[in-house]
mmCIF file of C-alpha atoms in Angstrom:
data_model
loop_
_atom_site.group_PDB
_atom_site.id
_atom_site.type_symbol
_atom_site.label_atom_id
_atom_site.label_comp_id
_atom_site.label_asym_id
_atom_site.label_seq_id
_atom_site.Cartn_x
_atom_site.Cartn_y
_atom_site.Cartn_z
ATOM 1 C CA MET A 1 -108.331 162.256 123.374
ATOM 2 C CA SER A 2 -110.080 159.703 125.407
ATOM 3 C CA ILE A 3 -112.683 157.024 123.861
ATOM 4 C CA THR A 4 -115.393 158.441 126.343
ATOM 5 C CA LYS A 5 -115.157 161.710 125.406
ATOM 6 C CA ARG A 6 -114.793 161.256 121.164
ATOM 7 C CA CYS A 7 -118.107 158.750 121.257
ATOM 8 C CA ALA A 8 -119.601 162.404 123.407
ATOM 9 C CA SER A 9 -118.026 163.720 120.114
ATOM 10 C CA LEU A 10 -119.733 161.422 117.613
ATOM 11 C CA ALA A 11 -123.342 161.404 119.155
ATOM 12 C CA ALA A 12 -122.845 165.178 119.195
ATOM 13 C CA ALA A 13 -122.049 165.581 115.812
ATOM 14 C CA VAL A 14 -124.692 163.211 115.354
ATOM 15 C CA VAL A 15 -127.537 164.948 116.640
ATOM 16 C CA ALA A 16 -125.912 168.021 114.716
ATOM 17 C CA VAL A 17 -126.845 166.483 111.722
ATOM 18 C CA LEU A 18 -130.406 164.641 112.890
ATOM 19 C CA SER A 19 -131.063 168.513 113.889
ATOM 20 C CA VAL A 20 -130.865 169.563 110.803
ATOM 21 C CA GLY A 21 -132.600 167.221 108.977
ATOM 22 C CA VAL A 22 -135.525 167.677 110.922
ATOM 23 C CA ALA A 23 -135.366 171.133 110.730
ATOM 24 C CA GLY A 24 -134.841 171.385 106.800
ATOM 25 C CA PRO A 25 -137.007 172.805 104.432
ATOM 26 C CA ALA A 26 -140.777 171.935 104.645
ATOM 27 C CA SER A 27 -142.132 169.450 102.100
ATOM 28 C CA ALA A 28 -143.735 171.438 99.010
ATOM 29 C CA ASP A 29 -147.052 168.820 99.554
ATOM 30 C CA THR A 30 -149.790 170.654 100.503
ATOM 31 C CA THR A 31 -152.616 168.470 98.821
ATOM 32 C CA HIS A 32 -153.039 166.100 102.056
ATOM 33 C CA THR A 33 -153.105 168.379 105.563
ATOM 34 C CA PRO A 34 -156.505 169.266 107.232
ATOM 35 C CA ALA A 35 -156.477 172.324 105.432
ATOM 36 C CA ALA A 36 -156.032 170.768 101.996
ATOM 37 C CA PHE A 37 -158.983 168.329 102.918
ATOM 38 C CA ALA A 38 -161.049 171.241 104.537
ATOM 39 C CA GLN A 39 -160.855 173.229 101.490
ATOM 40 C CA GLN A 40 -161.548 169.799 98.816
ATOM 41 C CA ALA A 41 -165.082 169.311 101.174
ATOM 42 C CA ARG A 42 -166.664 172.972 101.022
ATOM 43 C CA ALA A 43 -165.328 173.002 96.809
ATOM 44 C CA ALA A 44 -167.524 170.208 96.738
ATOM 45 C CA GLY A 45 -170.790 171.909 98.092
ATOM 46 C CA LEU A 46 -170.404 170.418 101.661
ATOM 47 C CA SER A 47 -171.496 172.866 104.366
ATOM 48 C CA ARG A 48 -168.916 173.380 107.857
ATOM 49 C CA ALA A 49 -170.846 170.832 109.324
ATOM 50 C CA ASP A 50 -170.990 168.691 107.189
ATOM 51 C CA ALA A 51 -167.150 168.628 106.711
ATOM 52 C CA ASP A 52 -166.225 168.516 110.518
ATOM 53 C CA ALA A 53 -168.570 165.141 110.165
ATOM 54 C CA LEU A 54 -166.986 163.802 107.482
ATOM 55 C CA GLN A 55 -163.643 164.180 108.906
ATOM 56 C CA THR A 56 -164.236 162.867 112.189
ATOM 57 C CA LYS A 57 -165.309 159.979 109.980
ATOM 58 C CA VAL A 58 -162.155 159.599 108.457
ATOM 59 C CA ASP A 59 -159.903 159.776 111.336
ATOM 60 C CA ARG A 60 -162.117 157.125 113.227
ATOM 61 C CA TYR A 61 -161.561 154.716 110.701
ATOM 62 C CA LEU A 62 -157.337 156.153 110.264
ATOM 63 C CA ALA A 63 -157.283 155.644 113.729
ATOM 64 C CA HIS A 64 -158.695 151.457 113.230
ATOM 65 C CA HIS A 65 -156.350 151.018 110.332
ATOM 66 C CA ASP A 66 -152.326 151.877 108.913
ATOM 67 C CA GLY A 67 -153.388 153.636 106.479
ATOM 68 C CA ARG A 68 -152.977 157.702 105.442
ATOM 69 C CA GLN A 69 -155.321 160.416 104.069
ATOM 70 C CA ILE A 70 -155.526 160.961 100.401
ATOM 71 C CA ALA A 71 -158.648 162.600 100.276
ATOM 72 C CA ALA A 72 -161.606 164.651 101.970
ATOM 73 C CA ASN A 73 -163.162 160.778 101.853
ATOM 74 C CA LYS A 74 -160.184 159.003 100.478
ATOM 75 C CA ILE A 75 -157.378 156.570 102.752
ATOM 76 C CA ASP A 76 -155.321 154.659 101.009
ATOM 77 C CA LEU A 77 -154.369 151.377 103.500
ATOM 78 C CA GLY A 78 -151.636 150.072 101.193
ATOM 79 C CA ASP A 79 -151.508 146.813 99.401
ATOM 80 C CA GLY A 80 -153.829 148.414 96.518
ATOM 81 C CA ALA A 81 -156.492 148.697 98.828
ATOM 82 C CA THR A 82 -158.760 152.182 98.963
ATOM 83 C CA LEU A 83 -161.289 153.062 101.556
ATOM 84 C CA THR A 84 -164.527 155.763 99.760
ATOM 85 C CA VAL A 85 -166.210 156.932 102.669
ATOM 86 C CA THR A 86 -169.809 158.336 102.461
ATOM 87 C CA VAL A 87 -170.385 162.095 102.680
ATOM 88 C CA PRO A 88 -172.925 162.418 105.606
ATOM 89 C CA GLY A 89 -176.516 162.605 104.373
ATOM 90 C CA GLU A 90 -175.412 160.515 101.106
ATOM 91 C CA LYS A 91 -175.932 157.017 100.462
ATOM 92 C CA HIS A 92 -173.265 156.849 97.721
ATOM 93 C CA VAL A 93 -169.289 157.136 97.851
ATOM 94 C CA ARG A 94 -168.824 160.072 95.726
ATOM 95 C CA ASP A 95 -165.140 161.271 94.483
ATOM 96 C CA LEU A 96 -164.862 164.430 96.031
ATOM 97 C CA ASN A 97 -161.477 164.930 93.813
ATOM 98 C CA THR A 98 -163.397 166.327 91.266
ATOM 99 C CA SER A 99 -164.507 170.282 90.132
ATOM 100 C CA THR A 100 -168.364 169.534 90.047
ATOM 101 C CA THR A 101 -170.437 170.011 93.045
ATOM 102 C CA SER A 102 -173.368 167.412 92.355
ATOM 103 C CA ARG A 103 -174.332 164.979 94.959
ATOM 104 C CA ALA A 104 -175.219 161.914 91.481
ATOM 105 C CA ALA A 105 -173.076 159.283 92.123
ATOM 106 C CA ALA A 106 -173.620 155.844 90.208
ATOM 107 C CA GLN A 107 -174.569 152.891 92.438
ATOM 108 C CA TRP A 108 -171.999 150.281 92.451
ATOM 109 C CA GLU A 109 -169.769 151.896 91.183
ATOM 110 C CA CYS A 110 -165.948 150.215 90.626
ATOM 111 C CA ARG A 111 -162.786 150.820 89.050
ATOM 112 C CA GLN A 112 -162.173 148.192 86.564
ATOM 113 C CA GLU A 113 -159.774 144.930 88.138
ATOM 114 C CA TYR A 114 -160.639 146.044 91.342
ATOM 115 C CA PHE A 115 -162.933 143.879 93.396
ATOM 116 C CA CYS A 116 -165.121 146.170 95.475
ATOM 117 C CA MET A 117 -166.986 145.884 98.994
ATOM 118 C CA TYR A 118 -169.979 147.833 100.221
ATOM 119 C CA ARG A 119 -170.977 148.983 104.112
ATOM 120 C CA ASP A 120 -174.534 148.197 103.222
ATOM 121 C CA VAL A 121 -176.517 146.655 100.804
ATOM 122 C CA LEU A 122 -177.010 147.296 97.211
ATOM 123 C CA GLY A 123 -174.004 149.383 96.593
ATOM 124 C CA TYR A 124 -174.472 151.406 99.320
ATOM 125 C CA GLY A 125 -172.208 153.025 101.997
ATOM 126 C CA ASP A 126 -168.351 152.874 102.390
ATOM 127 C CA ARG A 127 -166.712 151.183 100.158
ATOM 128 C CA LEU A 128 -163.379 149.277 99.750
ATOM 129 C CA ASP A 129 -161.935 148.996 97.077
ATOM 130 C CA LEU A 130 -159.101 145.968 96.811
ATOM 131 C CA TYR A 131 -156.616 145.405 93.759
ATOM 132 C CA TYR A 132 -153.537 142.555 94.386
ATOM 133 C CA CYS A 133 -154.047 138.582 94.215
ATOM 134 C CA GLN A 134 -153.481 138.903 97.862
ATOM 135 C CA ASP A 135 -155.231 138.337 101.256
ATOM 136 C CA TYR A 136 -156.652 141.411 103.139
ATOM 137 C CA ALA A 137 -157.043 141.360 107.051
ATOM 138 C CA LEU A 138 -160.781 142.973 107.569
ATOM 139 C CA GLN A 139 -161.012 144.885 110.219
ATOM 140 C CA ASP A 140 -165.054 145.582 111.681
ATOM 141 C CA TRP A 141 -166.416 145.281 108.582
ATOM 142 C CA THR A 142 -169.142 143.464 109.817
ATOM 143 C CA GLY A 143 -173.314 143.194 108.570
ATOM 144 C CA ASP A 144 -174.564 142.832 106.153
ATOM 145 C CA GLY A 145 -172.921 144.396 103.067
ATOM 146 C CA SER A 146 -172.486 144.173 99.461
ATOM 147 C CA TYR A 147 -170.075 143.702 96.721
ATOM 148 C CA TYR A 148 -169.152 143.587 92.974
ATOM 149 C CA ASN A 149 -165.933 142.019 91.225
ATOM 150 C CA LEU A 150 -165.267 144.017 88.963
ATOM 151 C CA GLN A 151 -161.806 142.146 88.026
ATOM 152 C CA THR A 152 -160.729 140.652 84.880
ATOM 153 C CA ARG A 153 -163.731 138.464 83.781
ATOM 154 C CA GLY A 154 -163.800 135.359 84.919
ATOM 155 C CA THR A 155 -161.761 135.849 88.099
ATOM 156 C CA GLN A 156 -163.314 134.986 91.403
ATOM 157 C CA ALA A 157 -162.928 135.895 95.006
ATOM 158 C CA LEU A 158 -162.383 134.103 98.246
ATOM 159 C CA MET A 159 -163.693 134.809 101.059
ATOM 160 C CA LYS A 160 -161.388 133.360 104.561
ATOM 161 C CA ASP A 161 -162.684 132.909 108.223
ATOM 162 C CA ARG A 162 -160.332 133.714 110.955
ATOM 163 C CA ASN A 163 -158.155 130.844 110.009
ATOM 164 C CA ARG A 164 -157.914 131.104 106.260
ATOM 165 C CA THR A 165 -160.242 128.816 105.528
ATOM 166 C CA VAL A 166 -162.230 129.580 102.004
ATOM 167 C CA ILE A 167 -165.438 129.497 103.165
ATOM 168 C CA ASP A 168 -167.192 131.531 100.086
ATOM 169 C CA ILE A 169 -166.101 131.795 96.139
ATOM 170 C CA THR A 170 -167.497 134.568 94.502
ATOM 171 C CA PRO A 171 -169.218 134.021 90.582
ATOM 172 C CA GLY A 172 -166.228 134.672 88.661
ATOM 173 C CA ALA A 173 -166.428 138.571 87.518
ATOM 174 C CA PRO A 174 -168.402 141.002 86.491
ATOM 175 C CA TYR A 175 -170.624 140.349 89.127
ATOM 176 C CA GLY A 176 -172.174 141.895 91.534
ATOM 177 C CA ASN A 177 -174.015 140.055 95.022
ATOM 178 C CA PRO A 178 -176.774 143.139 96.491
ATOM 179 C CA SER A 179 -176.715 141.560 99.748
ATOM 180 C CA TYR A 180 -173.773 139.570 101.606
ATOM 181 C CA ASP A 181 -172.873 139.482 105.538
ATOM 182 C CA TRP A 182 -169.488 139.970 105.927
ATOM 183 C CA THR A 183 -169.571 138.584 109.753
ATOM 184 C CA PRO A 184 -168.242 135.333 109.294
ATOM 185 C CA VAL A 185 -165.791 136.899 106.384
ATOM 186 C CA TRP A 186 -162.304 138.520 108.277
ATOM 187 C CA TYR A 187 -159.799 138.313 104.692
ATOM 188 C CA VAL A 188 -160.610 138.644 101.605
ATOM 189 C CA ARG A 189 -158.370 137.521 98.168
ATOM 190 C CA PRO A 190 -159.364 139.292 95.351
ATOM 191 C CA CYS A 191 -158.077 136.800 92.530
#
């Protein structure tokens, strides 16, 4: 058999193997599908219109950020960063994974050992949760917002400009700032 025929035969075998891999059994994970997110939104008491508006908002974030949707209103951005978006008509983010249909949400909600950033003042608006001690690049995070530092007691977060020069240092955790201008901040290092 000539070298050309061997290469063609090998290429055909590789295509056959890849085709089997692509056509293999579907993933059993049905929790991260558009249908599952729509069902979660309905179970949380959202109307079809509000569920659609919420998904449009999540889709806009996904178009500008690397990440994957993990709940009807939540995006895992990787590296210990999670973005939770507000439900249409609500000021605070809320967990749509709970079985309760209550619209009540706690102001300044932030998980222990996280640095939480809010799109609006007073802990309102979409929330970005940062965990690891590294620089997180901000995209389209401008204007007046707020933050809550609930990291290990005494830990300070660093705000940096486009050159990664420190322009602000937060007081030690726990500490919340009800009004903070995100416009000059390009990077946040939550430690």
